[in-house]
């Protein structure tokens, strides 16, 4: 039986993946959430297969204290999934430095705060995997999502760097880049800053609408499990074919621009 640590386990993709881990694989999950109420509900649903860790991923000290204790009590986790995060909407001009900082603290620092306290334990295992949760916004950019995109581009760097730095261990690292899912990411979980009059709000909103199909979170499960069931963990997996097509076109344009620098 695998022992997992999943941040952002109480809603969205994190909740979907936690449910699959417990119900389908019968594994145990140490779930990181800020909500005591939701944590108690999940214990009632999943019984002893769900072990709550009530903490804010921004709190480095709290996680550095709680996660090692849980690793000793429950068993060393051999699976980490960093799902916690939110989207801050607004133009980069309109967002305050504090709003940018809060976005970075949760999405970027929060990812490392979950991973770092467990690495010394995971090094002793025969095999372990870490899945960092990026987004199609970690590869492409749209207006009004600058803060979120900055954070998810940083997540891409975290995943690639960790993979290199841990390559001499038995810990594998991969990146998942979800497309749009019906998770409340752009509604109930999002923060929004008013667009100033200097901008054409309707035009920006239209350009920010990617037009991709918004799918049920369960549609992400085949991609999620591929990250853990494939003998060698993929460097990255994207979950949307239209997004992959867009990303490939943009990558080709970048390559052409780089080559053109020396012409």
mmCIF file of C-alpha atoms in Angstrom:
data_model
loop_
_atom_site.group_PDB
_atom_site.id
_atom_site.type_symbol
_atom_site.label_atom_id
_atom_site.label_comp_id
_atom_site.label_asym_id
_atom_site.label_seq_id
_atom_site.Cartn_x
_atom_site.Cartn_y
_atom_site.Cartn_z
ATOM 1 C CA UNK A 1 0.000 0.000 0.000
ATOM 2 C CA UNK A 2 1.263 3.448 -0.954
ATOM 3 C CA UNK A 3 1.144 6.379 1.438
ATOM 4 C CA UNK A 4 0.385 9.697 -0.202
ATOM 5 C CA UNK A 5 0.635 13.356 0.734
ATOM 6 C CA UNK A 6 -1.830 15.486 -1.217
ATOM 7 C CA UNK A 7 -2.101 19.237 -0.744
ATOM 8 C CA UNK A 8 -5.304 20.909 -1.867
ATOM 9 C CA UNK A 9 -7.116 17.648 -1.153
ATOM 10 C CA UNK A 10 -10.408 19.243 -0.119
ATOM 11 C CA UNK A 11 -11.618 20.486 -3.515
ATOM 12 C CA UNK A 12 -11.000 20.580 -7.247
ATOM 13 C CA UNK A 13 -8.601 18.169 -8.869
ATOM 14 C CA UNK A 14 -6.953 17.454 -5.525
ATOM 15 C CA UNK A 15 -10.243 16.144 -4.143
ATOM 16 C CA UNK A 16 -10.910 14.105 -7.285
ATOM 17 C CA UNK A 17 -7.458 12.527 -7.155
ATOM 18 C CA UNK A 18 -7.688 11.872 -3.410
ATOM 19 C CA UNK A 19 -10.994 10.099 -3.914
ATOM 20 C CA UNK A 20 -9.509 7.918 -6.662
ATOM 21 C CA UNK A 21 -6.403 7.108 -4.604
ATOM 22 C CA UNK A 22 -8.507 5.908 -1.686
ATOM 23 C CA UNK A 23 -11.507 4.316 -3.396
ATOM 24 C CA UNK A 24 -9.804 2.752 -6.409
ATOM 25 C CA UNK A 25 -6.317 1.999 -5.144
ATOM 26 C CA UNK A 26 -7.175 1.531 -1.442
ATOM 27 C CA UNK A 27 -4.138 3.579 -0.455
ATOM 28 C CA UNK A 28 -3.805 6.000 2.478
ATOM 29 C CA UNK A 29 -3.679 9.768 2.026
ATOM 30 C CA UNK A 30 -2.243 12.413 4.326
ATOM 31 C CA UNK A 31 -4.389 15.286 3.112
ATOM 32 C CA UNK A 32 -3.293 18.885 3.647
ATOM 33 C CA UNK A 33 -6.170 21.338 4.005
ATOM 34 C CA UNK A 34 -6.836 24.567 5.896
ATOM 35 C CA UNK A 35 -10.418 23.565 6.694
ATOM 36 C CA UNK A 36 -10.988 21.558 9.855
ATOM 37 C CA UNK A 37 -14.625 21.079 8.873
ATOM 38 C CA UNK A 38 -13.826 19.562 5.495
ATOM 39 C CA UNK A 39 -11.067 17.463 7.051
ATOM 40 C CA UNK A 40 -13.551 15.970 9.531
ATOM 41 C CA UNK A 41 -16.025 15.286 6.704
ATOM 42 C CA UNK A 42 -13.324 13.483 4.719
ATOM 43 C CA UNK A 43 -12.368 11.365 7.746
ATOM 44 C CA UNK A 44 -16.017 10.331 8.055
ATOM 45 C CA UNK A 45 -16.137 9.397 4.372
ATOM 46 C CA UNK A 46 -12.770 7.666 4.030
ATOM 47 C CA UNK A 47 -12.218 6.503 7.630
ATOM 48 C CA UNK A 48 -8.621 5.584 8.484
ATOM 49 C CA UNK A 49 -7.486 5.825 4.869
ATOM 50 C CA UNK A 50 -7.567 9.642 5.163
ATOM 51 C CA UNK A 51 -5.243 11.292 7.665
ATOM 52 C CA UNK A 52 -5.836 15.052 7.912
ATOM 53 C CA UNK A 53 -3.034 17.571 8.176
ATOM 54 C CA UNK A 54 -4.656 20.887 9.067
ATOM 55 C CA UNK A 55 -2.219 23.457 7.731
ATOM 56 C CA UNK A 56 -1.775 26.349 5.342
ATOM 57 C CA UNK A 57 0.735 25.490 2.610
ATOM 58 C CA UNK A 58 2.163 28.992 2.976
ATOM 59 C CA UNK A 59 3.308 28.172 6.503
ATOM 60 C CA UNK A 60 6.763 26.668 6.047
ATOM 61 C CA UNK A 61 7.382 26.195 9.769
ATOM 62 C CA UNK A 62 4.057 24.475 10.434
ATOM 63 C CA UNK A 63 4.532 21.959 7.629
ATOM 64 C CA UNK A 64 8.158 21.376 8.620
ATOM 65 C CA UNK A 65 6.857 20.360 12.035
ATOM 66 C CA UNK A 66 3.712 18.421 11.140
ATOM 67 C CA UNK A 67 4.734 16.409 8.070
ATOM 68 C CA UNK A 68 7.745 14.624 9.629
ATOM 69 C CA UNK A 69 5.619 13.697 12.651
ATOM 70 C CA UNK A 70 2.919 12.243 10.398
ATOM 71 C CA UNK A 71 5.560 10.408 8.360
ATOM 72 C CA UNK A 72 6.727 8.716 11.542
ATOM 73 C CA UNK A 73 3.224 7.954 12.811
ATOM 74 C CA UNK A 74 1.587 6.820 9.573
ATOM 75 C CA UNK A 75 4.591 5.686 7.574
ATOM 76 C CA UNK A 76 6.923 7.404 5.158
ATOM 77 C CA UNK A 77 5.005 8.795 2.175
ATOM 78 C CA UNK A 78 6.222 7.508 -1.170
ATOM 79 C CA UNK A 79 3.863 9.710 -3.181
ATOM 80 C CA UNK A 80 3.457 13.513 -3.075
ATOM 81 C CA UNK A 81 0.935 15.533 -5.093
ATOM 82 C CA UNK A 82 1.021 19.329 -4.783
ATOM 83 C CA UNK A 83 -2.500 20.366 -5.791
ATOM 84 C CA UNK A 84 -2.984 23.429 -3.576
ATOM 85 C CA UNK A 85 -3.309 26.734 -5.371
ATOM 86 C CA UNK A 86 -5.668 29.400 -6.675
ATOM 87 C CA UNK A 87 -5.948 31.864 -9.567
ATOM 88 C CA UNK A 88 -5.620 35.619 -9.136
ATOM 89 C CA UNK A 89 -7.339 37.444 -12.018
ATOM 90 C CA UNK A 90 -6.481 40.991 -13.089
ATOM 91 C CA UNK A 91 -4.048 42.863 -15.296
ATOM 92 C CA UNK A 92 -0.477 43.012 -14.079
ATOM 93 C CA UNK A 93 -0.785 46.800 -13.909
ATOM 94 C CA UNK A 94 -3.852 46.653 -11.692
ATOM 95 C CA UNK A 95 -2.574 43.976 -9.309
ATOM 96 C CA UNK A 96 -0.704 45.125 -6.226
ATOM 97 C CA UNK A 97 2.662 43.756 -5.206
ATOM 98 C CA UNK A 98 0.912 42.174 -2.230
ATOM 99 C CA UNK A 99 -1.514 40.318 -4.515
ATOM 100 C CA UNK A 100 1.381 39.036 -6.599
ATOM 101 C CA UNK A 101 3.229 38.018 -3.451
ATOM 102 C CA UNK A 102 0.214 36.116 -2.096
ATOM 103 C CA UNK A 103 -0.189 34.278 -5.395
ATOM 104 C CA UNK A 104 3.462 33.270 -5.321
ATOM 105 C CA UNK A 105 3.385 32.319 -1.636
ATOM 106 C CA UNK A 106 0.528 29.867 -2.128
ATOM 107 C CA UNK A 107 1.262 28.378 -5.528
ATOM 108 C CA UNK A 108 5.066 28.364 -5.552
ATOM 109 C CA UNK A 109 6.350 28.514 -1.994
ATOM 110 C CA UNK A 110 3.451 26.295 -0.937
ATOM 111 C CA UNK A 111 4.600 23.616 -3.356
ATOM 112 C CA UNK A 112 8.113 23.579 -1.932
ATOM 113 C CA UNK A 113 6.845 23.768 1.640
ATOM 114 C CA UNK A 114 5.058 20.449 1.120
ATOM 115 C CA UNK A 115 7.944 18.688 -0.619
ATOM 116 C CA UNK A 116 11.027 19.761 1.320
ATOM 117 C CA UNK A 117 10.188 18.342 4.787
ATOM 118 C CA UNK A 118 9.699 14.863 3.304
ATOM 119 C CA UNK A 119 12.720 14.498 1.019
ATOM 120 C CA UNK A 120 15.046 13.145 3.714
ATOM 121 C CA UNK A 121 12.483 10.428 4.514
ATOM 122 C CA UNK A 122 11.812 9.583 0.870
ATOM 123 C CA UNK A 123 15.510 9.133 0.105
ATOM 124 C CA UNK A 124 15.442 6.006 2.270
ATOM 125 C CA UNK A 125 12.687 4.365 0.217
ATOM 126 C CA UNK A 126 13.129 1.878 -2.597
ATOM 127 C CA UNK A 127 10.989 4.060 -4.860
ATOM 128 C CA UNK A 128 9.116 7.369 -4.560
ATOM 129 C CA UNK A 129 7.394 9.882 -6.815
ATOM 130 C CA UNK A 130 6.516 13.575 -6.635
ATOM 131 C CA UNK A 131 3.901 15.123 -8.909
ATOM 132 C CA UNK A 132 3.956 18.921 -9.103
ATOM 133 C CA UNK A 133 0.748 20.398 -10.452
ATOM 134 C CA UNK A 134 1.278 23.022 -13.119
ATOM 135 C CA UNK A 135 -1.309 24.105 -15.690
ATOM 136 C CA UNK A 136 -1.611 24.969 -19.330
ATOM 137 C CA UNK A 137 -0.959 28.460 -17.889
ATOM 138 C CA UNK A 138 2.509 27.198 -17.004
ATOM 139 C CA UNK A 139 3.277 26.965 -20.715
ATOM 140 C CA UNK A 140 1.079 29.513 -22.517
ATOM 141 C CA UNK A 141 -0.140 32.992 -21.558
ATOM 142 C CA UNK A 142 -3.438 34.821 -21.767
ATOM 143 C CA UNK A 143 -4.429 38.304 -20.543
ATOM 144 C CA UNK A 144 -5.831 38.774 -17.015
ATOM 145 C CA UNK A 145 -4.015 35.702 -15.692
ATOM 146 C CA UNK A 146 -0.532 37.135 -15.392
ATOM 147 C CA UNK A 147 -0.073 36.444 -11.669
ATOM 148 C CA UNK A 148 -1.284 32.870 -11.995
ATOM 149 C CA UNK A 149 0.799 32.289 -15.109
ATOM 150 C CA UNK A 150 3.934 33.623 -13.424
ATOM 151 C CA UNK A 151 3.361 31.166 -10.572
ATOM 152 C CA UNK A 152 2.716 28.201 -12.850
ATOM 153 C CA UNK A 153 5.754 28.949 -15.026
ATOM 154 C CA UNK A 154 7.692 28.820 -11.747
ATOM 155 C CA UNK A 155 6.102 25.435 -10.984
ATOM 156 C CA UNK A 156 7.447 24.158 -14.301
ATOM 157 C CA UNK A 157 10.929 25.253 -13.199
ATOM 158 C CA UNK A 158 10.482 23.598 -9.808
ATOM 159 C CA UNK A 159 9.521 20.305 -11.411
ATOM 160 C CA UNK A 160 12.373 20.276 -13.913
ATOM 161 C CA UNK A 161 14.964 21.399 -11.379
ATOM 162 C CA UNK A 162 13.901 18.853 -8.755
ATOM 163 C CA UNK A 163 13.985 16.110 -11.360
ATOM 164 C CA UNK A 164 17.603 16.974 -12.169
ATOM 165 C CA UNK A 165 18.708 17.502 -8.580
ATOM 166 C CA UNK A 166 17.142 14.225 -7.408
ATOM 167 C CA UNK A 167 18.280 12.184 -10.394
ATOM 168 C CA UNK A 168 20.872 10.323 -8.305
ATOM 169 C CA UNK A 169 18.157 9.169 -5.888
ATOM 170 C CA UNK A 170 15.184 6.824 -6.237
ATOM 171 C CA UNK A 171 12.781 9.782 -6.165
ATOM 172 C CA UNK A 172 11.158 10.548 -9.503
ATOM 173 C CA UNK A 173 9.585 13.926 -10.276
ATOM 174 C CA UNK A 174 6.982 14.771 -12.897
ATOM 175 C CA UNK A 175 4.790 17.706 -13.933
ATOM 176 C CA UNK A 176 1.107 17.562 -14.840
ATOM 177 C CA UNK A 177 -0.383 20.396 -16.897
ATOM 178 C CA UNK A 178 -4.174 20.202 -16.545
ATOM 179 C CA UNK A 179 -6.470 21.847 -19.016
ATOM 180 C CA UNK A 180 -9.784 23.408 -17.951
ATOM 181 C CA UNK A 181 -11.941 21.369 -15.565
ATOM 182 C CA UNK A 182 -15.170 22.072 -13.682
ATOM 183 C CA UNK A 183 -13.488 22.673 -10.355
ATOM 184 C CA UNK A 184 -14.465 26.202 -9.353
ATOM 185 C CA UNK A 185 -10.956 27.306 -10.325
ATOM 186 C CA UNK A 186 -12.252 30.353 -12.216
ATOM 187 C CA UNK A 187 -15.238 31.001 -9.960
ATOM 188 C CA UNK A 188 -15.517 30.075 -6.282
ATOM 189 C CA UNK A 189 -11.787 29.551 -5.746
ATOM 190 C CA UNK A 190 -10.584 32.557 -7.728
ATOM 191 C CA UNK A 191 -9.678 36.063 -6.638
ATOM 192 C CA UNK A 192 -10.443 38.973 -8.937
ATOM 193 C CA UNK A 193 -9.172 42.526 -9.198
ATOM 194 C CA UNK A 194 -11.216 45.153 -11.036
ATOM 195 C CA UNK A 195 -9.885 46.000 -14.489
ATOM 196 C CA UNK A 196 -9.030 49.692 -14.707
ATOM 197 C CA UNK A 197 -10.547 52.016 -17.295
ATOM 198 C CA UNK A 198 -7.243 52.175 -19.177
ATOM 199 C CA UNK A 199 -8.096 48.755 -20.640
ATOM 200 C CA UNK A 200 -10.795 47.496 -22.971
ATOM 201 C CA UNK A 201 -12.256 44.993 -20.496
ATOM 202 C CA UNK A 202 -14.466 43.207 -23.006
ATOM 203 C CA UNK A 203 -11.584 42.734 -25.440
ATOM 204 C CA UNK A 204 -9.304 41.335 -22.748
ATOM 205 C CA UNK A 205 -11.954 38.945 -21.473
ATOM 206 C CA UNK A 206 -12.571 37.737 -25.017
ATOM 207 C CA UNK A 207 -8.843 37.114 -25.562
ATOM 208 C CA UNK A 208 -8.604 35.344 -22.200
ATOM 209 C CA UNK A 209 -11.302 32.842 -23.178
ATOM 210 C CA UNK A 210 -9.345 29.883 -24.496
ATOM 211 C CA UNK A 211 -12.373 28.159 -26.053
ATOM 212 C CA UNK A 212 -11.310 24.712 -24.850
ATOM 213 C CA UNK A 213 -13.914 22.274 -23.574
ATOM 214 C CA UNK A 214 -14.286 22.418 -19.783
ATOM 215 C CA UNK A 215 -14.337 18.814 -18.624
ATOM 216 C CA UNK A 216 -15.380 16.895 -15.544
ATOM 217 C CA UNK A 217 -12.443 16.488 -13.124
ATOM 218 C CA UNK A 218 -12.673 12.696 -13.486
ATOM 219 C CA UNK A 219 -11.479 13.098 -17.081
ATOM 220 C CA UNK A 220 -8.062 13.956 -15.633
ATOM 221 C CA UNK A 221 -7.651 10.575 -13.918
ATOM 222 C CA UNK A 222 -6.101 8.627 -16.833
ATOM 223 C CA UNK A 223 -3.384 11.297 -17.092
ATOM 224 C CA UNK A 224 -2.913 11.427 -13.340
ATOM 225 C CA UNK A 225 -2.468 7.669 -13.030
ATOM 226 C CA UNK A 226 -0.131 7.527 -16.011
ATOM 227 C CA UNK A 227 2.287 9.662 -13.979
ATOM 228 C CA UNK A 228 2.389 6.980 -11.299
ATOM 229 C CA UNK A 229 1.840 3.750 -13.243
ATOM 230 C CA UNK A 230 4.435 4.284 -15.984
ATOM 231 C CA UNK A 231 7.741 2.569 -15.011
ATOM 232 C CA UNK A 232 9.665 5.794 -15.603
ATOM 233 C CA UNK A 233 7.714 8.841 -14.532
ATOM 234 C CA UNK A 234 7.181 11.176 -17.508
ATOM 235 C CA UNK A 235 8.787 14.600 -17.265
ATOM 236 C CA UNK A 236 5.398 16.137 -18.018
ATOM 237 C CA UNK A 237 1.910 15.282 -19.176
ATOM 238 C CA UNK A 238 -0.680 17.721 -20.539
ATOM 239 C CA UNK A 239 -4.335 16.734 -20.346
ATOM 240 C CA UNK A 240 -5.848 18.644 -23.289
ATOM 241 C CA UNK A 241 -5.223 17.864 -26.970
ATOM 242 C CA UNK A 242 -6.241 21.383 -28.165
ATOM 243 C CA UNK A 243 -3.848 22.846 -25.605
ATOM 244 C CA UNK A 244 -1.028 20.564 -26.766
ATOM 245 C CA UNK A 245 -1.650 21.712 -30.352
ATOM 246 C CA UNK A 246 -1.507 25.358 -29.234
ATOM 247 C CA UNK A 247 1.636 24.790 -27.149
ATOM 248 C CA UNK A 248 3.405 23.070 -30.051
ATOM 249 C CA UNK A 249 2.616 25.956 -32.410
ATOM 250 C CA UNK A 250 3.935 28.446 -29.855
ATOM 251 C CA UNK A 251 7.042 26.334 -29.253
ATOM 252 C CA UNK A 252 7.776 26.262 -32.969
ATOM 253 C CA UNK A 253 7.397 30.054 -33.083
ATOM 254 C CA UNK A 254 9.865 30.396 -30.195
ATOM 255 C CA UNK A 255 12.368 28.106 -31.886
ATOM 256 C CA UNK A 256 12.052 30.119 -35.088
ATOM 257 C CA UNK A 257 12.597 33.366 -33.163
ATOM 258 C CA UNK A 258 15.659 31.957 -31.355
ATOM 259 C CA UNK A 259 17.175 30.735 -34.636
ATOM 260 C CA UNK A 260 16.417 34.103 -36.155
ATOM 261 C CA UNK A 261 18.513 35.820 -33.520
ATOM 262 C CA UNK A 262 21.652 34.613 -35.303
ATOM 263 C CA UNK A 263 20.595 35.155 -38.891
#
